[in-house]
Short mmCIF file of C-alpha atoms and ligand atoms in Angstrom, two decimals:
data_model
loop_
_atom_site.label_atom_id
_atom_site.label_comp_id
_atom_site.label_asym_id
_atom_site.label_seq_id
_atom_site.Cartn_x
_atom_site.Cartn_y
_atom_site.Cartn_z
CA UNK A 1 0.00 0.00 0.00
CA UNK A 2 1.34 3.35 -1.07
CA UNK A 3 2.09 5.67 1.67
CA UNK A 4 2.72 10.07 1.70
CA UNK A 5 5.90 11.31 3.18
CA UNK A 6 5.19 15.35 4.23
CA UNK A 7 7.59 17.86 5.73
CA UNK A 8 6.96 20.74 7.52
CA UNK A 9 8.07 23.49 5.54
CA UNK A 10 6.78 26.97 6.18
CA UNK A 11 4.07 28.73 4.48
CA UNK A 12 2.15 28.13 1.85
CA UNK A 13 1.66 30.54 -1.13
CA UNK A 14 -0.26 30.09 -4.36
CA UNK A 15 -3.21 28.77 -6.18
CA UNK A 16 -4.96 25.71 -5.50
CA UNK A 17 -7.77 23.98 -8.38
CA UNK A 18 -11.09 23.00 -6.75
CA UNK A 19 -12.41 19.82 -8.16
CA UNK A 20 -16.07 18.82 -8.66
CA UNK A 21 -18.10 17.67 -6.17
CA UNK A 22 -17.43 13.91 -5.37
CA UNK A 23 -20.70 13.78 -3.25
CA UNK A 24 -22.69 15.76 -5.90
CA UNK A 25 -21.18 13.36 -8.95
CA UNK A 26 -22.14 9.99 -6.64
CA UNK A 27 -25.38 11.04 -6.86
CA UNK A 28 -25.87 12.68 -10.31
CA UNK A 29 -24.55 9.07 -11.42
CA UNK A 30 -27.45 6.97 -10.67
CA UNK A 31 -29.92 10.15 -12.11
CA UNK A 32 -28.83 8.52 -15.51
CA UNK A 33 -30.97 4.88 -14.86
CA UNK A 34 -34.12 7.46 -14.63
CA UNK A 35 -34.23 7.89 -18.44
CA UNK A 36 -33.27 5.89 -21.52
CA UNK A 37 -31.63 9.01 -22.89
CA UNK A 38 -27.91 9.60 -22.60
CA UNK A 39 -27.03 11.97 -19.37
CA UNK A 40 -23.39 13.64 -19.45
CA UNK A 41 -21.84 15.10 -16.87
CA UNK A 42 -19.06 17.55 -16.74
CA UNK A 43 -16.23 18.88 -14.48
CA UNK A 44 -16.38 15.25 -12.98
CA UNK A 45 -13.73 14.51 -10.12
CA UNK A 46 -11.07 11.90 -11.34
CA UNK A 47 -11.58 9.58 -7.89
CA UNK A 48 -11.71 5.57 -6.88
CA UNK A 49 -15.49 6.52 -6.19
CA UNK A 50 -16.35 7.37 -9.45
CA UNK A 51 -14.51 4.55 -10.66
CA UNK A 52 -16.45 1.95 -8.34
CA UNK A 53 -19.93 3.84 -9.50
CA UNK A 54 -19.03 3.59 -12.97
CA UNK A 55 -18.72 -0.33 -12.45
CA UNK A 56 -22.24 -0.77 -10.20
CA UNK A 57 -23.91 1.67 -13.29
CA UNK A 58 -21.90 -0.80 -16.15
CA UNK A 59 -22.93 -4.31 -13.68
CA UNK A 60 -26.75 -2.93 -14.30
CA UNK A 61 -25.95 -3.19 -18.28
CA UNK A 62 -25.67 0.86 -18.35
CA UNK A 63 -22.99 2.28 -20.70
CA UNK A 64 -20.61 4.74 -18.85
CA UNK A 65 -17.41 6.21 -20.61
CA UNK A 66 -15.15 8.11 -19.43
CA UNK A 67 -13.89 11.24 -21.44
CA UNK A 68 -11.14 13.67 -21.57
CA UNK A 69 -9.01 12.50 -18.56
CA UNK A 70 -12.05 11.13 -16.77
CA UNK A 71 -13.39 14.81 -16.77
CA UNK A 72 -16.54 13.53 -18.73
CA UNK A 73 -19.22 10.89 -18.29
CA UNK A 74 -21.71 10.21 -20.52
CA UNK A 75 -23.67 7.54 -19.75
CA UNK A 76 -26.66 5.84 -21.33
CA UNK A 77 -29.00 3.42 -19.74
CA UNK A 78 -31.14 2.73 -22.64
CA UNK A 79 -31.19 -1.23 -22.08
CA UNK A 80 -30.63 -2.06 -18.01
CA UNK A 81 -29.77 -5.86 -18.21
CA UNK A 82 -29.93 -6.43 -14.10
CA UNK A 83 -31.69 -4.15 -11.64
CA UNK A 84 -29.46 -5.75 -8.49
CA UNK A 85 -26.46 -3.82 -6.91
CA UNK A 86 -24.85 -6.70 -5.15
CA UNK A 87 -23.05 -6.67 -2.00
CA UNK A 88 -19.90 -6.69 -3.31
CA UNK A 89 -19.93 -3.41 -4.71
CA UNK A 90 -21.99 -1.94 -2.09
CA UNK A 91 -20.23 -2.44 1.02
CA UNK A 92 -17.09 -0.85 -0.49
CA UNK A 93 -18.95 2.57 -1.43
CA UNK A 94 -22.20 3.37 0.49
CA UNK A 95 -23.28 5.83 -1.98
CA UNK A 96 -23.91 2.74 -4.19
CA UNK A 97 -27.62 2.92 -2.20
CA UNK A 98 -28.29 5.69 -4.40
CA UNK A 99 -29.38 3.40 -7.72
CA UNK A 100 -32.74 2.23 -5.17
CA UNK A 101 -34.51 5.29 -5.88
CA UNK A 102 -33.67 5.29 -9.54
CA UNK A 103 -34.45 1.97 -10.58
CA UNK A 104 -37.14 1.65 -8.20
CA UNK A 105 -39.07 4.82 -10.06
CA UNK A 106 -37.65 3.36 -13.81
CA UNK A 107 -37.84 -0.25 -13.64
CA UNK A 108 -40.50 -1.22 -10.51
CA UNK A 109 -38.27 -3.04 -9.25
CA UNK A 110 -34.60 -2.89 -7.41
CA UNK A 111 -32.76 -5.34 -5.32
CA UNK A 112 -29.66 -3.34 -3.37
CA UNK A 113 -27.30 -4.71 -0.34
CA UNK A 114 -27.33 -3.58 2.75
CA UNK A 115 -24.10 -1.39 2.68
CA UNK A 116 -23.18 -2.65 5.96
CA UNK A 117 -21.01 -0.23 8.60
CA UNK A 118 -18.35 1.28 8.11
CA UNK A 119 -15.08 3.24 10.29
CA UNK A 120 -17.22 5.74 11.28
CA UNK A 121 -20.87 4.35 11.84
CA UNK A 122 -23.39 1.69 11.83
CA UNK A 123 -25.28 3.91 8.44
CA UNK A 124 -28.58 2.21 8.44
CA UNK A 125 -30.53 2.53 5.54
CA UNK A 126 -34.40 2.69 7.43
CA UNK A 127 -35.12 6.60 6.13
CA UNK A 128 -34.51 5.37 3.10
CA UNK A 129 -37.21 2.53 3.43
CA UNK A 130 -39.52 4.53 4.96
CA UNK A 131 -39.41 7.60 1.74
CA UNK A 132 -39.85 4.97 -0.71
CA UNK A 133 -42.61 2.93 1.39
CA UNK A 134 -44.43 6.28 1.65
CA UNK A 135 -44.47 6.60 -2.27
CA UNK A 136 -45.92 2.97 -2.34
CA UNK A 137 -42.97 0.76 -2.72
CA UNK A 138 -42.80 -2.33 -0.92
CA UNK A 139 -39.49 -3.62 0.24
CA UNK A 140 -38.18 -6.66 2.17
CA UNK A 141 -35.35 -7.03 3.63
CA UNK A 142 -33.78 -10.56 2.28
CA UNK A 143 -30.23 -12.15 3.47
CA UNK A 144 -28.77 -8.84 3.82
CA UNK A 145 -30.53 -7.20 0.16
CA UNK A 146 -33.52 -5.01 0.21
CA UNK A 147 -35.47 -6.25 -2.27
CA UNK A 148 -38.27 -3.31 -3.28
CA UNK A 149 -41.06 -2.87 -5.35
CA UNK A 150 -43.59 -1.08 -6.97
CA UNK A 151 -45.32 -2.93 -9.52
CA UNK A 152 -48.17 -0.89 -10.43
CA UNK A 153 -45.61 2.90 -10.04
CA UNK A 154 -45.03 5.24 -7.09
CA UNK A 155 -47.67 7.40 -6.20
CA UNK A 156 -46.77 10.73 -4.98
CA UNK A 157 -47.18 11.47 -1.23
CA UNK A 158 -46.42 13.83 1.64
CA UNK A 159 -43.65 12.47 3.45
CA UNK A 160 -41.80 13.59 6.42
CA UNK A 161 -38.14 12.45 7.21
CA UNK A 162 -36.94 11.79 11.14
CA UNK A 163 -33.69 12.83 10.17
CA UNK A 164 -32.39 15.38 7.40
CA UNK A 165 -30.33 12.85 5.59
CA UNK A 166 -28.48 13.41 2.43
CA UNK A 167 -28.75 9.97 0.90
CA UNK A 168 -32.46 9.25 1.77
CA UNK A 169 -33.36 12.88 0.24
CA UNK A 170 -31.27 12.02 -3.18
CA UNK A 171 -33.26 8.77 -3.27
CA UNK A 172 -36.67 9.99 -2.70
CA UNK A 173 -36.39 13.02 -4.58
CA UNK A 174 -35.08 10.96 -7.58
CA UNK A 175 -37.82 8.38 -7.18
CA UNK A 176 -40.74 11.14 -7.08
CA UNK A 177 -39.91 12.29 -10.54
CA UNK A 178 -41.53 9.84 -12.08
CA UNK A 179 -44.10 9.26 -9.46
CA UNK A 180 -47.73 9.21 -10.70
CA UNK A 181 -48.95 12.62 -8.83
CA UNK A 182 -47.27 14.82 -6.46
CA UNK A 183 -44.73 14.29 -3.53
CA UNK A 184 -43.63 16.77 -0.75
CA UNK A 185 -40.36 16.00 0.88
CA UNK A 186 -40.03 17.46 4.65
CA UNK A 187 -36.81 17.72 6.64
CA UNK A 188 -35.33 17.09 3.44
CA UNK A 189 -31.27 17.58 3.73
CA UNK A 190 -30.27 20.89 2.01
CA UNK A 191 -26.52 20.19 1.09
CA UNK A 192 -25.52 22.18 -2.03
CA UNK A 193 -25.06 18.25 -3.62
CA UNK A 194 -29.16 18.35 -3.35
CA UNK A 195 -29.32 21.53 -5.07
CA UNK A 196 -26.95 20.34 -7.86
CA UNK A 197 -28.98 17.39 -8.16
CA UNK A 198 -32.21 19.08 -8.71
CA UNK A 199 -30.51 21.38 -10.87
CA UNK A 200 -29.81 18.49 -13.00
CA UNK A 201 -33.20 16.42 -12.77
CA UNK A 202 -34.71 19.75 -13.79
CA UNK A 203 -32.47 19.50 -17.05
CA UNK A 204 -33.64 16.35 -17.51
CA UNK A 205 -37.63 17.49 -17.47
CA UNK A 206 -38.33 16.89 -13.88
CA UNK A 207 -40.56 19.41 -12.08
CA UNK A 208 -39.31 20.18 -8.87
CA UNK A 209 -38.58 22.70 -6.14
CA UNK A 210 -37.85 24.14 -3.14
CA UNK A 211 -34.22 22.50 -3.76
CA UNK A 212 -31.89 23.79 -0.77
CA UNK A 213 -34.74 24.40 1.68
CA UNK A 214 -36.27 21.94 3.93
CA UNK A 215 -39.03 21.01 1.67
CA UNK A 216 -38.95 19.83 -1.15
CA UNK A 217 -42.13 19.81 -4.18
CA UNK A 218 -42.05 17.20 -7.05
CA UNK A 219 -44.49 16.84 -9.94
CA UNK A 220 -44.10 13.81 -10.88
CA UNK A 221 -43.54 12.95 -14.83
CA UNK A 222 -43.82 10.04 -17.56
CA UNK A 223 -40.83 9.98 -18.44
CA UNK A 224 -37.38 12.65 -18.41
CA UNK A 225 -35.43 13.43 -21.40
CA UNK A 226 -31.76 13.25 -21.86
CA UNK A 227 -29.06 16.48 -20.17
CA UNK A 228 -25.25 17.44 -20.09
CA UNK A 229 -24.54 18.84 -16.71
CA UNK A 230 -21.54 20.75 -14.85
CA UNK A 231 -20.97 18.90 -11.66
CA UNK A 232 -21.04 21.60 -8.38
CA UNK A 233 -17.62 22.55 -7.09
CA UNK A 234 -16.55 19.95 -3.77
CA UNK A 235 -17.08 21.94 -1.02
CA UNK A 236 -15.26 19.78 1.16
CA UNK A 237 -12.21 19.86 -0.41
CA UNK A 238 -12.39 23.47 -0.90
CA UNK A 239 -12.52 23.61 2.81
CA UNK A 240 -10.11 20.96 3.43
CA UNK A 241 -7.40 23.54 1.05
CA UNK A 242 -8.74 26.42 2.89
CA UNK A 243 -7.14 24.64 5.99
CA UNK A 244 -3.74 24.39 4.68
CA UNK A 245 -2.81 27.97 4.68
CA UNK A 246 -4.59 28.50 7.73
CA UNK A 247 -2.30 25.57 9.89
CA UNK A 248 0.86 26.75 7.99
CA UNK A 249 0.90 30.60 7.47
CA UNK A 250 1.12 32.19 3.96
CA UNK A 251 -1.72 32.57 1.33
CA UNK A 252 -3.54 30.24 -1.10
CA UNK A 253 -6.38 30.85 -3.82
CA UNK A 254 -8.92 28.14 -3.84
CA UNK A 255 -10.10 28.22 -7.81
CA UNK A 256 -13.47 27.41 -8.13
CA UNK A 257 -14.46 28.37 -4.64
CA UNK A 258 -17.68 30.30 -4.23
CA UNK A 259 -18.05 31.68 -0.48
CA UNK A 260 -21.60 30.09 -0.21
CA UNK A 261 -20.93 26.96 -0.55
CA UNK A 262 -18.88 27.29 2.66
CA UNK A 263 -20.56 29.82 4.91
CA UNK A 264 -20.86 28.69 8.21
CA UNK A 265 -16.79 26.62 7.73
CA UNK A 266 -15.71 30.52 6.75
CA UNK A 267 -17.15 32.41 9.66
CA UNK A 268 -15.72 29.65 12.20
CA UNK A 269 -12.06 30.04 10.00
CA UNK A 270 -13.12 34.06 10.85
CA UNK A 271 -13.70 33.83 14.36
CA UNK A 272 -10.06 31.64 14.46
CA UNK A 273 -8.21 34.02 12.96
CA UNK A 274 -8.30 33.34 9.46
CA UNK A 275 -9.18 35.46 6.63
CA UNK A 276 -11.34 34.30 3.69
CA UNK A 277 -12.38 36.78 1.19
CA UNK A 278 -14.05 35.99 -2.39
CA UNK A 279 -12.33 36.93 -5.53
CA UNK A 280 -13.31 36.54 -9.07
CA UNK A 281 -11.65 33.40 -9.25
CA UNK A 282 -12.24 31.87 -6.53
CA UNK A 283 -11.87 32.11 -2.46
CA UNK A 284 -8.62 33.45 -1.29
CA UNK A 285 -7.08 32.34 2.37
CA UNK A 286 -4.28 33.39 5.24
CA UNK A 287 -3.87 33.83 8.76
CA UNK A 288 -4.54 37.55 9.62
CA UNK A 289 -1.42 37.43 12.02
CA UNK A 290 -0.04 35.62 15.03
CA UNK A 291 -0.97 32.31 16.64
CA UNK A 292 -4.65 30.72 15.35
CA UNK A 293 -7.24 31.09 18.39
CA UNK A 294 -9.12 28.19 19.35
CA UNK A 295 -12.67 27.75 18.27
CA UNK A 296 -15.39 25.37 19.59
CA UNK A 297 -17.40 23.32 16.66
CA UNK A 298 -20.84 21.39 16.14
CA UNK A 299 -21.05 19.73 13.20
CA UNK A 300 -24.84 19.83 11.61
CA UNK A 301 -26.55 19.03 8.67
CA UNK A 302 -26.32 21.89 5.74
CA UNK A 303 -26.07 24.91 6.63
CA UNK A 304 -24.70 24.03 9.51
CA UNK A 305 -20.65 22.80 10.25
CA UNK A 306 -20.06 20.27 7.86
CA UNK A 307 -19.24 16.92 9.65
CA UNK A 308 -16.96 16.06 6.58
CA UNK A 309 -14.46 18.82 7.81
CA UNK A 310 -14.41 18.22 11.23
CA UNK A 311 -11.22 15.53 11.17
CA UNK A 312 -9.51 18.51 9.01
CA UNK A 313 -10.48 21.06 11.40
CA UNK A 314 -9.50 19.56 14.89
CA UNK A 315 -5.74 19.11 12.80
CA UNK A 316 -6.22 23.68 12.73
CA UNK A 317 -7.54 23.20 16.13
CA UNK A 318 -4.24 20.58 17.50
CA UNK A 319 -2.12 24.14 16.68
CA UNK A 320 -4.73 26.80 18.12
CA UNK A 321 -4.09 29.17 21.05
CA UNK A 322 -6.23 27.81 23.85
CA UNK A 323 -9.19 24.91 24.28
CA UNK A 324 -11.81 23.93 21.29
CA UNK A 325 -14.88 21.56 22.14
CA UNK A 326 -15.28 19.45 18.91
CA UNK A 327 -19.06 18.18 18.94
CA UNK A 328 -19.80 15.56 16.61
CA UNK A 329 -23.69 15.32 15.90
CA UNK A 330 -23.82 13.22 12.82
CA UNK A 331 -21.63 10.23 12.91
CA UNK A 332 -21.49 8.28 15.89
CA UNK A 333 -17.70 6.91 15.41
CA UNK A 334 -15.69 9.85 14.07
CA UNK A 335 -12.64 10.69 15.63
CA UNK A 336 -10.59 8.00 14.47
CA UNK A 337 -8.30 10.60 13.47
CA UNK A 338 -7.69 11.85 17.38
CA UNK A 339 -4.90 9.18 18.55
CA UNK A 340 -3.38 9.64 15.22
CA UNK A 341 -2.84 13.34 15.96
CA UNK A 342 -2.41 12.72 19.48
CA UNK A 343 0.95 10.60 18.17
CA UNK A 344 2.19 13.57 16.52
CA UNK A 345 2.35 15.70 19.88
CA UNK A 346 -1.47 16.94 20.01
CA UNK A 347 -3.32 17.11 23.51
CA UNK A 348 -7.30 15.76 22.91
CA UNK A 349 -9.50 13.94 25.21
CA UNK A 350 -12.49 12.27 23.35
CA UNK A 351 -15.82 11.41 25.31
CA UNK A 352 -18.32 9.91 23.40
CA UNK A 353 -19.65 12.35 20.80
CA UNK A 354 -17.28 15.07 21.98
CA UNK A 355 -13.67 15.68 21.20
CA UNK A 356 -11.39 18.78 23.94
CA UNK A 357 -8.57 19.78 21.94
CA UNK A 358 -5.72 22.04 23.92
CA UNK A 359 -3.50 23.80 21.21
CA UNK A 360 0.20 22.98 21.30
CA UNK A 361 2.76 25.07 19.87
CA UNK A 362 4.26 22.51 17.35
CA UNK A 363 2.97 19.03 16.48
CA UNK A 364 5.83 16.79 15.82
CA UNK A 365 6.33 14.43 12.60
CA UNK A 366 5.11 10.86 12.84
CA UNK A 367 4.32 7.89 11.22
CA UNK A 368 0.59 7.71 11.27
CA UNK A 369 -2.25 5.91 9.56
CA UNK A 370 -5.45 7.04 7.59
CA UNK A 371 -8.66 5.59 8.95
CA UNK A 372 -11.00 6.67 6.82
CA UNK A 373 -11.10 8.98 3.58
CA UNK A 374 -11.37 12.38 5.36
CA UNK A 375 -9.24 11.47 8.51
CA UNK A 376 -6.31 10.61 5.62
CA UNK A 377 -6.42 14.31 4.86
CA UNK A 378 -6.51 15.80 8.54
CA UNK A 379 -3.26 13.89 8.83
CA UNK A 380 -1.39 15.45 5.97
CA UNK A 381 -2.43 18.86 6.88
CA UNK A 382 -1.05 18.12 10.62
CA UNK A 383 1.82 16.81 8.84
CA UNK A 384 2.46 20.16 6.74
CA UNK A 385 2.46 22.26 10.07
CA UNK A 386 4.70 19.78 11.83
CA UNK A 387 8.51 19.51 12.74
CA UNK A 388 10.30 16.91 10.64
CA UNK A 389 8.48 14.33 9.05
CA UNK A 390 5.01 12.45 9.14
CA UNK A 391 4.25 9.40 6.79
CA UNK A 392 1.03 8.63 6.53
CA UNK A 393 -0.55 4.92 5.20
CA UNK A 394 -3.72 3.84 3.87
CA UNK A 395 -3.36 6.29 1.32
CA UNK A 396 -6.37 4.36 -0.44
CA UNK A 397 -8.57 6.10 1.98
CA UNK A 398 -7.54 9.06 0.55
CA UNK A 399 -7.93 8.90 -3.19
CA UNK A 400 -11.39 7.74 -2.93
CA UNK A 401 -12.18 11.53 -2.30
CA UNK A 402 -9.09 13.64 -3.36
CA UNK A 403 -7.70 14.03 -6.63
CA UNK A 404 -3.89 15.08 -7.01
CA UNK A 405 -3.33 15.65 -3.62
CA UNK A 406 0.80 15.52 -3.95
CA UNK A 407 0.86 17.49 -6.79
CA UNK A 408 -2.44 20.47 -5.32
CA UNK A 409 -0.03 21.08 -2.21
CA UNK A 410 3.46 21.04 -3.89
CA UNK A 411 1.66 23.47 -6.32
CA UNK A 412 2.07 25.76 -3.09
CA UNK A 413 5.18 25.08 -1.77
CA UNK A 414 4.53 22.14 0.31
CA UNK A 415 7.25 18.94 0.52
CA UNK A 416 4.88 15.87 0.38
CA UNK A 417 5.40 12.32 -1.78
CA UNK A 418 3.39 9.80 -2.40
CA UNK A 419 5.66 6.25 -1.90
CA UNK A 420 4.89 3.74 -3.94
CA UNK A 421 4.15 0.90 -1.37
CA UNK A 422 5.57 -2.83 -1.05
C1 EPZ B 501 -23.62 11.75 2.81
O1 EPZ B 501 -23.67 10.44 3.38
C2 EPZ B 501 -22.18 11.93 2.34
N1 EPZ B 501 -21.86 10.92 1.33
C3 EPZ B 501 -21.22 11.80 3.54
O2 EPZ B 501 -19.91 12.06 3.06
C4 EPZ B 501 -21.59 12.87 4.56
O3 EPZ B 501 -20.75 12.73 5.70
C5 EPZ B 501 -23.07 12.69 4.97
O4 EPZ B 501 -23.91 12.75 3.80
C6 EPZ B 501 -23.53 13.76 5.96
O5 EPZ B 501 -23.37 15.01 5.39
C7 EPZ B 501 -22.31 11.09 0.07
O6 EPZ B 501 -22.99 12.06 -0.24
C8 EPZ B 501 -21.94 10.04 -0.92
P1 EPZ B 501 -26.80 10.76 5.83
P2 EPZ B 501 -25.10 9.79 3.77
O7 EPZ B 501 -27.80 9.84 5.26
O8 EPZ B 501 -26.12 10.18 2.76
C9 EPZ B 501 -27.91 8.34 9.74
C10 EPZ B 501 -17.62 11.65 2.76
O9 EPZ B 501 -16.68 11.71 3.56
N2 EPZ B 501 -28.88 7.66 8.86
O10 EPZ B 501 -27.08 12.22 5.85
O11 EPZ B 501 -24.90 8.36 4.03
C11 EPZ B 501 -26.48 7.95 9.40
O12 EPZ B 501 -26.14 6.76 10.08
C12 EPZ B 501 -18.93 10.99 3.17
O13 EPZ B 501 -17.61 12.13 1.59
C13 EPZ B 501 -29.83 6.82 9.43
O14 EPZ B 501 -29.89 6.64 10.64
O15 EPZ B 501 -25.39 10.56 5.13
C14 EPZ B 501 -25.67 9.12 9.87
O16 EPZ B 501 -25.42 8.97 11.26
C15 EPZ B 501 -18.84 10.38 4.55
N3 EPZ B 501 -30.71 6.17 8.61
C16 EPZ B 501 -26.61 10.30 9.64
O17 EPZ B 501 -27.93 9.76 9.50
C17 EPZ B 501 -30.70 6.34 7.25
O18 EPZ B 501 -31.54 5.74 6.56
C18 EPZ B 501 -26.29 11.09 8.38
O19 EPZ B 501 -26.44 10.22 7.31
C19 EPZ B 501 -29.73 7.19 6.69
C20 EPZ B 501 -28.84 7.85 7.51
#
């Protein structure tokens, strides 16, 4: 397994490319089974994830190519030769859950594994079940495979979820398009990835909105057409880049950044000490001066403090001047990241849900390990602020959700490699 060698080296200074949205593409992916017309997307992130979604769409008989460096899809799932996303595929991705809704609304029928749980949670699947039972489907759950149907359609319906989650909204929403009648979505999720979604659906002839609000209005439709689409900028790596020049000093461009797709991460980087102002190009970042202050976090569903950037923001936090409370509402198993710091000189006490960071004045180089895909990258941005040298392994965690990670930071003055493993 390959592994990435960084060196602290100073600030950082320079521009950094924002990629498309991996959690926007995962889901824009399956939106392709809803219509026998070809669906391209655009701006695509070049990432394992992509690559294991383009082999669930192809294992359904879809066509899925991949253009101009993997920048392009264009897909086609004119004739669907199996409606079954087996296990295999499914518990190495979660977001493979997303073709239910889809094939469910195309086909009447889908048969999709239990993802199982992963490093940080148990990530049931039951407000998913319950948003498609409420639009008439009927689904069993069989030797670990839900097996759902709707023989005679969905029906529209007025449906409210327990929970605001992302996945359960994308599925739904996708599965009311062509729903005989009219559904309304409450406590739907209202990550930007939604709004992208329904941006594209809407291409596609879907009537829908209320996109990015907590409910959510579809007409339903016969049938939707065909659409080329520009996937959303990825917030979360924007704010995972934002970090770097705020842990090492210096200043860094984010291209592609747009300031509301990371409101509420910018006003806590504000209240810390960093500056974040919008340019034409994108979202430009430093430290205003001196020693980052400490800031106390609660990660929420969108609009709130996005849980994806909490690993990367306790790394700003290991380095802060006094004591930040990291709260962590959403997954019930994510600090995996904290004895990983904690071996590179960092003081944190995790109870439960809650993670007490007191700021140290240097973190110290270490070998480490990534845990899971966004506690890979709250380790190499530790490792950028530290004193000598921190390898990091289970570097697979990390390209399932960052492209060109060696070659974004070196871009800005950073010494990392990536080592080519055993
Ligand atoms: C999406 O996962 C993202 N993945 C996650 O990003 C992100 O952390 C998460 O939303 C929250 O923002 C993709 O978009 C592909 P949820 P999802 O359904 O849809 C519980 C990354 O690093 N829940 O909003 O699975 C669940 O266990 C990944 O890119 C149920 O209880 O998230 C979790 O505790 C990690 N029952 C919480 O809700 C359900 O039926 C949030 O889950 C569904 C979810």
């Amino acid at each position: 397994m390959d592994s990435i060698l960084v060196t602290g080296n100073g600030p950082l200074n320079g521009q950094i490319p924002i990629a498309g949205a991996k959690n926007a593409c995962l889901t824009l992916m399956p939106a392709t089974l809803l219509s026998e017309e070809p669906l391209t997307l655009t701006n695509a992130p070049r990432l394992s994830d992509i690559k294991t979604m383009t082999a669930l769409l192809q294992s359904l008989g879809a066509e899925v190519s991949s253009l101009q460096d993997g920048q392009v899809l264009a897909m086609s799932s004119h004739d669907l030769t199996s409606h079954t996303a087996d296990y295999e595929i499914v518990r190495k991705m979660r977001a493979s859950n997303l073709v239910l809704g889809p094939l469910l609304a195309r086909f009447g029928e889908a048969v999709v594994s239990l993802p199982g749980g992963c490093a940080i949670g148990a990530r049931p699947m039951d407000l998913h079940v319950e948003g498609l039972e409420a639009l008439g489907a009927e689904i069993e759950l069989e030797d670990g495979y839900l097996h759902a149907k709707a023989p005679g359609g969905l029906k529209g319906a007025v449906h409210e979820m327990r929970f605001a989650s992302v996945g359960a909204t994308e599925n739904i929403v996708m599965a009311a398009t062509l729903a005989k009648g009219t559904t309304v979505l409450k406590n739907a999720a209202r990550e930007p990835e939604i709004v992208d979604l329904v941006e594209c659906l809407r291409k596609m002839g879907a009537q829908i909105s209320g996109e990015g609000t907590s409910t959510i209005e579809i007409q339903g439709v016969d049938r939707l057409h065909g659409a080329t689409h520009q996937v959303v900028t990825d917030r979360i790596e924007l704010g995972t880049y934002m970090l770097a020049p705020a842990i090492c000093g210096g200043e860094v461009e984010l291209l592609g950044g747009r300031m509301r797709l990371v409101e509420s991460f910018a006003e806590k980087l504000d209240a810390a000490g960093i500056s974040v102002t919008e340019t034409t190009e994108g979202l430009k970042v430093a430290r205003k001066n001196g020693r980052v202050r400490a800031v106390d976090v609660v990660t929420e569903p969108f609009p709130g403090f996005p849980t994806d950037l909490q690993a990367q923001m306790m790394a700003l936090m290991c380095t802060a001047e006094g004591t930040s409370v990291l709260e962590e509402r959403i997954f019930e198993n994510r600090f995996m990241h904290a004895p990983e710091l904690v071996r590179m000189g960092a003081n944190i006490e995790v109870h439960g849900g809650t993670a007490t960071v007191t700021g140290v004045e240097q973190l110290k180089g270490a070998p480490v390990m990534a845990t899971d895909l966004r506690a890979s990258v709250s380790l190499i941005l530790a490792g950028l602020a530290a004193e000598g040298e921190t390898t990091v392994s289970r570097v697979y965690h990390l390209d399932r959700g960052y492209e060109h990670v060696v070659r974004k930071l070196e871009g800005v003055g950073a010494k990392i490699e990536r080592i080519k493993g055993q």
